[in-house]
Amino acid sequence: MKKGRIILDRDYRVAETDPRIFGSFIEHLGRAVYEGIYQPGNRFADENGFRRDTMELIRELNVPIVRYPGGNFVSNYNWEDGVGPRENRPARLDLAWRTMEPNTFGLDEFMDWCRAANTAPMMAVNLGTRGAEQARDIIEYCNIEKGSKFSDLRRRYGHEKPHDIRLWCLGNEMDGPWQMGAKTATEYGRLAEETAKIMRGVDPTIELVACGSCGVGMKTFGTWDATVLGHCYDYVDYLSMHQYFDLSQNADAADFLANTLSMDAFISSVASICDYVKAVKHSKKTIHISFDEWNVWYHSKAADAAREPWCLAPPLLEDIYNFMDALLVGGMLITLLKHADRVKIACLAQLVNVIAPIMTSDTGAWRQTIYWPYLHASRYGRGTVLQTLVESPKYDSRNYTDVPYLDAVAVMDENRVTIFALNRDLDEDMEITCDLRQFDGYHVARHMGLSHDDLEAVNTEANPNNVAPTDDGNAAFRDGILTAVLGKKSWNVMVLEK
């Protein structure tokens, strides 16, 4: 049996986790909104048309923020189409996903849904086909109490109190050629700067996210980020990152599970670019990272390519996740926590039906495999991230070298220490130890695990618990030493409490 060691010191800390690192994303895409969170007439719908079964699973996740309304959708979106009496709202062509948008669910409905779901909004503005003027109008509609054109319009539409949205995205993936109104770095940087100034003129207390490059594989990556921040650094708080992983790009499961090494390097590169601009500007402000799209995405691409255009809420990006995907999502969560000093916001993309941890049909909602590591991290990952050193045997794969079989991170709060651990070994269990003599008086309260013999195993409406966590792990804490055997290809959560 392979052996691994986790090394911790309670005084060697990375940062406090910002709860928003466990955020998610709802876009007007496929069945995310319509039939996902909103379906009037469905037997699970409440008086507002919100699906109660979906909302119950979302509340269980304790999602702190939800990004909305896109994504690619936002770059061709007129927010005014989605407010006011429904009978007056126009149907529009959504050019991003080539579907029909009825606008029966819009900004006010989303805010009502957020309140019901116990979450907060992360609102994106259209800097593709529109610009600073509509950004000024929407923040006036949302955040000003009364006495102006758009605040009074909101009140007339039934919301007397401001929505008070604190966090705003300045567009989406603006260097992507697929984006409606894509821009060069200079075009976008100047627009982001002026839009930020105008929005802060309406409400100086908001936080703003500027678009980083769409991904590390973009030709524009690096120079885009530096150029954009060169313009808007003084007016924004975060730079966005997006990353998805695709099995078709890799040779096998071992290589697929090693993708967290790429994610780790990506975060470090973006943080370095932010700090480069900080140095050039002689600034005292640190730009943090909003990793506001991340997930596994590949199962649905072939089916999506054959779809007919201009349908209403077609099944798009409906990846059915397997056990192997859940393991990688767990590793990605570990990576985000390791960078809690710079990553303050992160959004699992997306929340319902569209590359999502939750799926629905007309007859119910169920948890996909990736739901479980997301739930565990949201529930037990809030606190102080400790610098977590791992000693582990390593392997090489098609795209990576020196991949540790063991990946782990520890989070400490007042009366609890949680260790998240991933055993990437597909064939062997691993025995681990961790010296925790600084945590005298603690005991192992839980050792949860997610494992399955079949990497391709999935959850379905008929069999929703095919891949589900168990609470029968073998972790033990004696004489200051934590020991455990982590099953082959497994996700583990070891919780110690006073």
Short mmCIF file of C-alpha atoms in Angstrom, two decimals:
data_model
loop_
_atom_site.label_atom_id
_atom_site.label_comp_id
_atom_site.label_asym_id
_atom_site.label_seq_id
_atom_site.Cartn_x
_atom_site.Cartn_y
_atom_site.Cartn_z
CA MET A 1 0.00 0.00 0.00
CA LYS A 2 1.30 3.46 -0.89
CA LYS A 3 1.89 5.88 1.97
CA GLY A 4 1.33 9.61 2.13
CA ARG A 5 1.85 12.31 4.72
CA ILE A 6 0.06 15.60 5.34
CA ILE A 7 2.00 18.31 7.18
CA LEU A 8 0.16 21.12 9.01
CA ASP A 9 0.93 23.89 11.46
CA ARG A 10 -1.95 25.84 12.94
CA ASP A 11 0.06 29.08 12.76
CA TYR A 12 1.01 28.69 9.07
CA ARG A 13 -2.09 30.07 7.42
CA VAL A 14 -3.05 30.92 3.85
CA ALA A 15 -6.11 33.10 4.47
CA GLU A 16 -9.67 33.14 5.68
CA THR A 17 -12.01 31.70 3.09
CA ASP A 18 -14.36 34.24 1.60
CA PRO A 19 -17.71 32.39 1.65
CA ARG A 20 -18.27 33.55 -1.94
CA ILE A 21 -15.67 31.02 -3.07
CA PHE A 22 -18.54 28.50 -2.93
CA GLY A 23 -20.73 30.47 -5.35
CA SER A 24 -22.52 29.24 -8.47
CA PHE A 25 -24.05 30.51 -11.70
CA ILE A 26 -27.44 30.70 -13.43
CA GLU A 27 -27.49 31.78 -17.07
CA HIS A 28 -30.39 32.12 -19.49
CA LEU A 29 -29.14 29.00 -21.23
CA GLY A 30 -30.93 25.74 -21.95
CA ARG A 31 -33.10 24.64 -19.03
CA ALA A 32 -31.18 26.46 -16.29
CA VAL A 33 -33.88 29.08 -15.71
CA TYR A 34 -36.94 27.70 -17.47
CA GLU A 35 -37.67 24.20 -16.09
CA GLY A 36 -34.68 24.50 -13.76
CA ILE A 37 -35.37 27.13 -11.13
CA TYR A 38 -38.59 28.53 -12.65
CA GLN A 39 -41.48 26.49 -14.01
CA PRO A 40 -44.97 27.88 -13.38
CA GLY A 41 -47.60 25.16 -13.52
CA ASN A 42 -45.22 22.41 -12.46
CA ARG A 43 -46.44 20.46 -9.44
CA PHE A 44 -43.36 21.56 -7.49
CA ALA A 45 -43.76 25.27 -8.32
CA ASP A 46 -44.66 27.78 -5.61
CA GLU A 47 -46.89 30.81 -6.06
CA ASN A 48 -44.03 32.63 -7.85
CA GLY A 49 -43.33 29.75 -10.23
CA PHE A 50 -40.08 28.85 -8.41
CA ARG A 51 -39.42 25.13 -8.20
CA ARG A 52 -39.47 24.11 -4.54
CA ASP A 53 -37.64 20.81 -5.10
CA THR A 54 -34.74 22.55 -6.83
CA MET A 55 -34.63 25.28 -4.21
CA GLU A 56 -34.43 22.71 -1.41
CA LEU A 57 -31.29 21.21 -2.93
CA ILE A 58 -29.79 24.66 -3.47
CA ARG A 59 -30.45 25.66 0.13
CA GLU A 60 -28.77 22.44 1.23
CA LEU A 61 -25.64 23.58 -0.64
CA ASN A 62 -25.74 26.96 1.16
CA VAL A 63 -24.75 28.79 -2.03
CA PRO A 64 -23.57 32.30 -1.00
CA ILE A 65 -23.79 34.02 -4.41
CA VAL A 66 -25.24 33.24 -7.83
CA ARG A 67 -23.88 34.90 -10.97
CA TYR A 68 -26.59 36.07 -13.41
CA PRO A 69 -27.76 36.39 -16.24
CA GLY A 70 -24.61 35.23 -18.05
CA GLY A 71 -22.25 34.17 -19.36
CA ASN A 72 -22.38 34.60 -23.09
CA PHE A 73 -26.08 35.43 -22.87
CA VAL A 74 -25.44 38.80 -21.21
CA SER A 75 -23.50 40.23 -24.16
CA ASN A 76 -26.66 40.52 -26.27
CA TYR A 77 -29.15 41.11 -23.44
CA ASN A 78 -31.41 44.09 -22.82
CA TRP A 79 -32.20 43.95 -19.13
CA GLU A 80 -35.24 46.19 -19.62
CA ASP A 81 -36.93 43.39 -21.61
CA GLY A 82 -37.18 41.31 -18.42
CA VAL A 83 -38.91 43.78 -16.08
CA GLY A 84 -42.46 45.08 -15.83
CA PRO A 85 -45.75 43.32 -16.67
CA ARG A 86 -45.06 39.99 -18.36
CA GLU A 87 -47.66 40.63 -21.05
CA ASN A 88 -45.59 43.60 -22.21
CA ARG A 89 -42.23 41.81 -22.32
CA PRO A 90 -40.89 41.00 -25.79
CA ALA A 91 -39.55 37.65 -26.89
CA ARG A 92 -36.00 38.00 -28.23
CA LEU A 93 -33.50 35.95 -30.20
CA ASP A 94 -30.61 34.95 -27.97
CA LEU A 95 -27.65 35.04 -30.34
CA ALA A 96 -25.21 33.44 -27.90
CA TRP A 97 -26.99 30.08 -27.75
CA ARG A 98 -29.34 30.53 -30.74
CA THR A 99 -32.47 30.03 -28.68
CA MET A 100 -35.66 31.99 -28.05
CA GLU A 101 -35.75 34.10 -24.88
CA PRO A 102 -39.33 34.81 -23.68
CA ASN A 103 -38.22 37.20 -20.89
CA THR A 104 -40.90 35.88 -18.53
CA PHE A 105 -38.15 35.56 -15.91
CA GLY A 106 -35.97 38.63 -15.48
CA LEU A 107 -34.13 40.80 -13.01
CA ASP A 108 -36.92 41.25 -10.45
CA GLU A 109 -37.86 37.57 -10.51
CA PHE A 110 -34.20 36.65 -10.06
CA MET A 111 -33.92 38.91 -7.02
CA ASP A 112 -37.09 37.41 -5.52
CA TRP A 113 -35.67 33.95 -6.20
CA CYS A 114 -32.33 34.87 -4.53
CA ARG A 115 -34.15 35.92 -1.38
CA ALA A 116 -36.14 32.70 -1.33
CA ALA A 117 -33.02 30.61 -1.96
CA ASN A 118 -31.01 32.39 0.77
CA THR A 119 -28.35 33.55 -1.65
CA ALA A 120 -27.02 36.86 -3.00
CA PRO A 121 -26.75 38.10 -6.60
CA MET A 122 -23.62 38.60 -8.69
CA MET A 123 -25.03 40.66 -11.56
CA ALA A 124 -23.39 40.99 -14.97
CA VAL A 125 -23.87 43.97 -17.30
CA ASN A 126 -23.82 43.91 -21.09
CA LEU A 127 -20.58 45.40 -22.39
CA GLY A 128 -20.87 43.56 -25.71
CA THR A 129 -23.70 45.11 -27.71
CA ARG A 130 -24.36 47.85 -25.13
CA GLY A 131 -22.20 49.78 -22.70
CA ALA A 132 -21.81 52.28 -19.88
CA GLU A 133 -25.22 53.93 -20.28
CA GLN A 134 -27.23 50.76 -19.71
CA ALA A 135 -24.90 49.86 -16.83
CA ARG A 136 -25.73 53.20 -15.24
CA ASP A 137 -29.44 52.57 -15.75
CA ILE A 138 -29.51 49.07 -14.30
CA ILE A 139 -27.60 49.97 -11.15
CA GLU A 140 -29.92 52.95 -10.65
CA TYR A 141 -32.88 50.57 -11.03
CA CYS A 142 -31.38 48.14 -8.51
CA ASN A 143 -29.62 50.24 -5.88
CA ILE A 144 -31.23 53.68 -5.62
CA GLU A 145 -34.22 53.89 -3.28
CA LYS A 146 -36.44 56.42 -5.07
CA GLY A 147 -36.71 59.78 -6.81
CA SER A 148 -35.04 58.96 -10.13
CA LYS A 149 -36.32 57.54 -13.41
CA PHE A 150 -35.23 53.95 -12.96
CA SER A 151 -35.61 53.68 -9.19
CA ASP A 152 -39.18 54.90 -9.52
CA LEU A 153 -39.71 52.43 -12.37
CA ARG A 154 -38.68 49.59 -10.05
CA ARG A 155 -41.11 50.83 -7.42
CA ARG A 156 -43.88 51.02 -10.01
CA TYR A 157 -43.15 47.41 -10.92
CA GLY A 158 -43.73 46.29 -7.34
CA HIS A 159 -40.36 46.48 -5.58
CA GLU A 160 -40.33 49.51 -3.30
CA LYS A 161 -37.07 48.66 -1.58
CA PRO A 162 -33.81 48.65 -3.60
CA HIS A 163 -32.39 45.29 -4.57
CA ASP A 164 -29.05 46.51 -3.18
CA ILE A 165 -26.79 44.41 -5.41
CA ARG A 166 -23.22 44.61 -4.13
CA LEU A 167 -21.23 42.63 -6.71
CA TRP A 168 -21.18 43.37 -10.47
CA CYS A 169 -19.38 41.84 -13.48
CA LEU A 170 -18.24 44.20 -16.22
CA GLY A 171 -19.25 41.99 -19.13
CA ASN A 172 -18.22 38.41 -19.89
CA GLU A 173 -15.31 36.80 -21.78
CA MET A 174 -14.79 39.88 -23.91
CA ASP A 175 -11.70 38.56 -25.72
CA GLY A 176 -13.59 35.49 -26.96
CA PRO A 177 -14.35 35.65 -30.72
CA TRP A 178 -17.62 33.82 -29.95
CA GLN A 179 -18.77 36.73 -27.76
CA MET A 180 -21.36 39.15 -29.08
CA GLY A 181 -19.46 42.46 -29.27
CA ALA A 182 -16.01 40.97 -28.59
CA LYS A 183 -13.31 43.59 -28.13
CA THR A 184 -9.59 44.09 -28.13
CA ALA A 185 -7.89 44.50 -24.77
CA THR A 186 -7.60 48.26 -25.22
CA GLU A 187 -11.22 48.62 -26.35
CA TYR A 188 -12.48 46.62 -23.41
CA GLY A 189 -10.06 48.08 -20.87
CA ARG A 190 -11.17 51.62 -21.67
CA LEU A 191 -14.85 50.64 -21.65
CA ALA A 192 -14.47 48.80 -18.35
CA GLU A 193 -12.70 51.81 -16.83
CA GLU A 194 -15.37 54.30 -17.86
CA THR A 195 -18.24 51.95 -17.01
CA ALA A 196 -16.74 51.35 -13.56
CA LYS A 197 -16.44 55.08 -12.95
CA ILE A 198 -20.05 55.66 -13.96
CA MET A 199 -21.41 52.77 -11.90
CA ARG A 200 -19.44 53.91 -8.86
CA GLY A 201 -20.86 57.36 -9.47
CA VAL A 202 -24.31 55.89 -8.87
CA ASP A 203 -23.23 53.67 -5.95
CA PRO A 204 -19.67 54.05 -4.61
CA THR A 205 -20.04 51.02 -2.32
CA ILE A 206 -20.24 48.30 -4.99
CA GLU A 207 -17.56 45.76 -5.93
CA LEU A 208 -16.61 45.25 -9.58
CA VAL A 209 -15.15 42.34 -11.54
CA ALA A 210 -13.25 43.01 -14.77
CA CYS A 211 -13.00 40.36 -17.47
CA GLY A 212 -9.73 38.51 -17.59
CA SER A 213 -8.84 36.51 -20.67
CA CYS A 214 -11.26 33.65 -21.41
CA GLY A 215 -8.65 31.03 -20.63
CA VAL A 216 -5.02 30.11 -20.40
CA GLY A 217 -5.17 28.62 -23.92
CA MET A 218 -6.20 31.90 -25.53
CA LYS A 219 -3.58 33.66 -27.67
CA THR A 220 -4.58 36.82 -25.84
CA PHE A 221 -3.96 35.38 -22.37
CA GLY A 222 -1.50 37.37 -20.32
CA THR A 223 -1.19 40.44 -22.51
CA TRP A 224 -4.97 40.88 -22.42
CA ASP A 225 -5.08 40.80 -18.62
CA ALA A 226 -2.18 43.20 -18.22
CA THR A 227 -3.57 45.65 -20.79
CA VAL A 228 -7.08 45.60 -19.33
CA LEU A 229 -5.82 46.15 -15.80
CA GLY A 230 -3.52 48.87 -17.09
CA HIS A 231 -6.69 50.85 -17.83
CA CYS A 232 -9.13 49.93 -15.07
CA TYR A 233 -6.94 48.81 -12.14
CA ASP A 234 -7.90 51.75 -9.93
CA TYR A 235 -11.64 51.20 -10.43
CA VAL A 236 -12.13 47.42 -10.08
CA ASP A 237 -11.67 44.91 -7.30
CA TYR A 238 -11.37 41.53 -9.05
CA LEU A 239 -10.20 39.99 -12.31
CA SER A 240 -12.21 37.05 -13.64
CA MET A 241 -10.93 33.60 -14.58
CA HIS A 242 -12.75 30.76 -16.38
CA GLN A 243 -11.66 27.15 -16.81
CA TYR A 244 -13.36 23.92 -17.87
CA PHE A 245 -11.83 20.48 -18.26
CA ASP A 246 -12.63 18.06 -21.06
CA LEU A 247 -11.82 14.36 -21.04
CA SER A 248 -11.50 14.32 -24.83
CA GLN A 249 -8.33 16.40 -24.47
CA ASN A 250 -6.71 13.71 -22.34
CA ALA A 251 -5.64 10.13 -22.78
CA ASP A 252 -7.15 8.48 -19.73
CA ALA A 253 -8.56 8.88 -16.24
CA ALA A 254 -5.16 9.35 -14.58
CA ASP A 255 -4.42 12.30 -16.86
CA PHE A 256 -7.93 13.71 -16.42
CA LEU A 257 -7.58 13.75 -12.62
CA ALA A 258 -4.23 15.53 -12.93
CA ASN A 259 -5.86 18.61 -14.46
CA THR A 260 -5.83 20.38 -11.10
CA LEU A 261 -2.12 21.02 -11.73
CA SER A 262 -3.13 23.17 -14.70
CA MET A 263 -5.71 24.99 -12.60
CA ASP A 264 -3.15 25.67 -9.88
CA ALA A 265 -0.65 27.10 -12.38
CA PHE A 266 -3.38 29.20 -14.04
CA ILE A 267 -4.31 30.86 -10.75
CA SER A 268 -0.67 31.58 -9.95
CA SER A 269 -0.13 33.13 -13.38
CA VAL A 270 -3.15 35.42 -13.12
CA ALA A 271 -2.15 36.52 -9.61
CA SER A 272 1.33 37.33 -10.93
CA ILE A 273 -0.12 39.45 -13.75
CA CYS A 274 -2.26 41.36 -11.26
CA ASP A 275 0.77 42.00 -9.09
CA TYR A 276 2.83 43.09 -12.11
CA VAL A 277 0.28 45.80 -12.88
CA LYS A 278 0.19 46.72 -9.20
CA ALA A 279 3.97 47.24 -9.27
CA VAL A 280 3.89 49.22 -12.52
CA LYS A 281 1.21 51.52 -11.09
CA HIS A 282 2.95 51.83 -7.70
CA SER A 283 -0.42 50.91 -6.23
CA LYS A 284 -1.15 49.81 -2.67
CA LYS A 285 -4.30 47.98 -3.75
CA THR A 286 -4.29 44.24 -4.47
CA ILE A 287 -6.57 42.90 -7.19
CA HIS A 288 -8.08 39.58 -6.18
CA ILE A 289 -9.45 36.82 -8.39
CA SER A 290 -13.03 35.94 -9.24
CA PHE A 291 -12.91 32.40 -10.64
CA ASP A 292 -16.49 32.82 -11.76
CA GLU A 293 -16.74 29.88 -14.15
CA TRP A 294 -15.23 26.49 -13.40
CA ASN A 295 -16.33 22.91 -13.95
CA VAL A 296 -16.02 19.77 -16.05
CA TRP A 297 -17.72 20.08 -19.44
CA TYR A 298 -17.61 17.60 -22.31
CA HIS A 299 -20.42 15.03 -22.17
CA SER A 300 -23.06 17.09 -23.99
CA LYS A 301 -21.06 18.75 -26.76
CA ALA A 302 -21.89 16.29 -29.55
CA ALA A 303 -25.62 16.43 -28.84
CA ASP A 304 -25.59 20.23 -28.64
CA ALA A 305 -23.93 20.53 -32.05
CA ALA A 306 -26.90 18.77 -33.69
CA ARG A 307 -29.62 20.89 -32.08
CA GLU A 308 -32.13 22.98 -34.05
CA PRO A 309 -31.94 26.77 -33.45
CA TRP A 310 -34.48 29.17 -31.96
CA CYS A 311 -36.17 26.76 -29.56
CA LEU A 312 -37.49 27.77 -26.16
CA ALA A 313 -35.45 26.29 -23.28
CA PRO A 314 -33.98 23.33 -25.21
CA PRO A 315 -31.85 20.79 -23.32
CA LEU A 316 -28.39 22.33 -23.76
CA LEU A 317 -25.09 21.54 -22.01
CA GLU A 318 -26.81 18.81 -20.01
CA ASP A 319 -23.73 16.87 -18.99
CA ILE A 320 -24.58 13.72 -17.04
CA TYR A 321 -21.67 13.59 -14.65
CA ASN A 322 -19.98 10.38 -13.61
CA PHE A 323 -17.95 9.40 -10.58
CA MET A 324 -14.66 10.37 -12.25
CA ASP A 325 -15.99 13.89 -12.83
CA ALA A 326 -16.85 14.15 -9.13
CA LEU A 327 -13.27 13.28 -8.22
CA LEU A 328 -11.91 16.05 -10.45
CA VAL A 329 -14.43 18.56 -9.08
CA GLY A 330 -13.23 17.65 -5.60
CA GLY A 331 -9.65 18.29 -6.67
CA MET A 332 -10.65 21.63 -8.18
CA LEU A 333 -12.27 22.64 -4.88
CA ILE A 334 -9.06 21.72 -3.06
CA THR A 335 -7.14 23.92 -5.50
CA LEU A 336 -9.45 26.89 -4.96
CA LEU A 337 -9.07 26.59 -1.20
CA LYS A 338 -5.28 26.44 -1.48
CA HIS A 339 -5.43 29.85 -3.16
CA ALA A 340 -7.87 31.44 -0.71
CA ASP A 341 -5.49 34.36 -0.27
CA ARG A 342 -6.18 35.48 -3.87
CA VAL A 343 -9.34 33.67 -4.99
CA LYS A 344 -12.15 35.42 -3.12
CA ILE A 345 -15.03 34.55 -5.45
CA ALA A 346 -15.67 31.36 -7.42
CA CYS A 347 -18.73 30.10 -9.26
CA LEU A 348 -19.35 26.48 -10.13
CA ALA A 349 -20.86 26.76 -13.60
CA GLN A 350 -23.70 26.16 -13.51
CA LEU A 351 -26.27 25.36 -10.83
CA VAL A 352 -29.25 23.54 -12.41
CA ASN A 353 -29.53 21.36 -15.56
CA VAL A 354 -26.73 23.15 -17.48
CA ILE A 355 -23.35 21.52 -16.62
CA ALA A 356 -24.80 21.40 -13.14
CA PRO A 357 -24.81 19.52 -9.83
CA ILE A 358 -28.63 19.46 -9.89
CA MET A 359 -30.87 18.02 -12.61
CA THR A 360 -34.62 18.28 -13.04
CA SER A 361 -37.47 16.70 -14.94
CA ASP A 362 -41.16 17.49 -14.79
CA THR A 363 -41.43 14.89 -12.04
CA GLY A 364 -38.51 15.73 -9.76
CA ALA A 365 -34.99 16.97 -9.05
CA TRP A 366 -31.90 14.99 -8.09
CA ARG A 367 -28.24 15.37 -7.19
CA GLN A 368 -25.56 14.63 -9.76
CA THR A 369 -22.26 13.07 -8.67
CA ILE A 370 -20.49 16.44 -8.52
CA TYR A 371 -23.06 17.72 -6.01
CA TRP A 372 -21.35 15.90 -3.17
CA PRO A 373 -17.83 17.40 -3.13
CA TYR A 374 -19.41 20.82 -3.71
CA LEU A 375 -21.70 20.28 -0.71
CA HIS A 376 -18.84 19.08 1.49
CA ALA A 377 -16.60 22.02 0.61
CA SER A 378 -19.38 24.57 1.14
CA ARG A 379 -20.35 23.03 4.47
CA TYR A 380 -16.89 22.33 5.93
CA GLY A 381 -14.55 24.62 3.97
CA ARG A 382 -15.39 27.91 5.69
CA GLY A 383 -12.69 29.09 8.04
CA THR A 384 -8.92 29.54 7.93
CA VAL A 385 -7.07 27.63 5.22
CA LEU A 386 -3.84 26.19 6.56
CA GLN A 387 -0.71 25.80 4.47
CA THR A 388 -1.01 22.13 3.64
CA LEU A 389 2.12 20.25 2.61
CA VAL A 390 1.71 16.81 1.10
CA GLU A 391 4.29 14.07 0.75
CA SER A 392 3.09 11.47 -1.71
CA PRO A 393 4.27 9.07 -4.39
CA LYS A 394 3.89 10.57 -7.86
CA TYR A 395 3.10 9.50 -11.40
CA ASP A 396 3.45 10.82 -14.93
CA SER A 397 0.59 11.04 -17.43
CA ARG A 398 0.14 12.16 -21.00
CA ASN A 399 0.10 15.89 -20.21
CA TYR A 400 1.62 16.08 -16.73
CA THR A 401 4.67 14.97 -14.83
CA ASP A 402 5.19 14.42 -11.10
CA VAL A 403 1.49 14.24 -10.27
CA PRO A 404 1.03 13.42 -6.56
CA TYR A 405 -1.40 10.60 -5.97
CA LEU A 406 -2.53 12.45 -2.85
CA ASP A 407 -3.93 15.98 -2.92
CA ALA A 408 -5.19 17.66 0.26
CA VAL A 409 -6.00 20.91 2.02
CA ALA A 410 -6.98 21.68 5.61
CA VAL A 411 -9.40 24.32 6.89
CA MET A 412 -9.59 25.35 10.54
CA ASP A 413 -12.30 27.22 12.38
CA GLU A 414 -12.87 27.87 16.08
CA ASN A 415 -13.68 24.31 17.14
CA ARG A 416 -13.03 22.20 14.05
CA VAL A 417 -10.35 21.12 11.60
CA THR A 418 -11.39 19.61 8.27
CA ILE A 419 -9.03 17.85 5.90
CA PHE A 420 -10.19 17.39 2.31
CA ALA A 421 -8.20 14.66 0.58
CA LEU A 422 -8.24 13.16 -2.90
CA ASN A 423 -6.61 9.83 -3.68
CA ARG A 424 -5.95 9.85 -7.43
CA ASP A 425 -4.61 6.30 -7.43
CA LEU A 426 -6.97 4.25 -9.58
CA ASP A 427 -5.71 0.87 -8.33
CA GLU A 428 -4.49 1.10 -4.73
CA ASP A 429 -5.62 2.41 -1.36
CA MET A 430 -3.28 4.82 0.40
CA GLU A 431 -2.34 4.97 4.07
CA ILE A 432 -1.87 8.56 5.28
CA THR A 433 -0.66 10.16 8.48
CA CYS A 434 -0.85 13.73 9.76
CA ASP A 435 0.84 15.12 12.86
CA LEU A 436 -1.85 17.07 14.72
CA ARG A 437 -0.29 17.39 18.17
CA GLN A 438 -1.17 21.10 18.10
CA PHE A 439 -4.81 20.05 18.17
CA ASP A 440 -4.80 18.21 21.46
CA GLY A 441 -8.34 17.59 22.70
CA TYR A 442 -9.81 17.08 19.25
CA HIS A 443 -11.40 13.84 18.06
CA VAL A 444 -12.48 12.46 14.69
CA ALA A 445 -16.13 13.43 14.40
CA ARG A 446 -16.61 12.21 10.82
CA HIS A 447 -14.73 10.64 7.96
CA MET A 448 -16.92 10.88 4.88
CA GLY A 449 -15.95 9.45 1.56
CA LEU A 450 -17.12 9.29 -2.03
CA SER A 451 -16.07 6.16 -3.87
CA HIS A 452 -17.34 3.73 -6.48
CA ASP A 453 -15.89 0.78 -8.34
CA ASP A 454 -16.98 2.22 -11.69
CA LEU A 455 -15.52 5.56 -12.81
CA GLU A 456 -18.40 5.86 -15.30
CA ALA A 457 -21.13 5.47 -12.65
CA VAL A 458 -23.81 8.20 -12.76
CA ASN A 459 -26.86 9.29 -10.80
CA THR A 460 -30.25 9.36 -12.49
CA GLU A 461 -33.79 10.23 -11.47
CA ALA A 462 -34.50 6.51 -11.17
CA ASN A 463 -31.29 5.84 -9.23
CA PRO A 464 -30.33 9.16 -7.59
CA ASN A 465 -28.01 7.67 -4.97
CA ASN A 466 -25.91 5.40 -7.16
CA VAL A 467 -22.92 7.63 -6.36
CA ALA A 468 -23.36 9.05 -2.88
CA PRO A 469 -21.09 9.66 0.11
CA THR A 470 -20.70 7.26 3.00
CA ASP A 471 -19.93 8.21 6.58
CA ASP A 472 -17.97 5.13 7.58
CA GLY A 473 -14.36 6.17 7.01
CA ASN A 474 -11.57 4.76 9.16
CA ALA A 475 -9.73 7.94 10.23
CA ALA A 476 -8.42 7.75 13.80
CA PHE A 477 -6.67 10.29 16.04
CA ARG A 478 -4.38 8.93 18.74
CA ASP A 479 -1.42 10.45 20.55
CA GLY A 480 -1.53 13.52 18.31
CA ILE A 481 -1.34 11.55 15.04
CA LEU A 482 -4.18 11.28 12.55
CA THR A 483 -4.16 8.07 10.53
CA ALA A 484 -6.47 6.92 7.76
CA VAL A 485 -6.63 4.63 4.79
CA LEU A 486 -8.02 6.42 1.75
CA GLY A 487 -9.69 4.12 -0.71
CA LYS A 488 -8.44 3.94 -4.27
CA LYS A 489 -9.92 6.68 -6.47
CA SER A 490 -11.73 8.39 -3.61
CA TRP A 491 -12.77 11.80 -2.26
CA ASN A 492 -12.42 12.10 1.52
CA VAL A 493 -13.54 14.61 4.16
CA MET A 494 -12.06 14.09 7.64
CA VAL A 495 -13.60 16.30 10.32
CA LEU A 496 -11.99 16.74 13.74
CA GLU A 497 -13.81 18.55 16.51
CA LYS A 498 -13.17 19.56 20.11
#
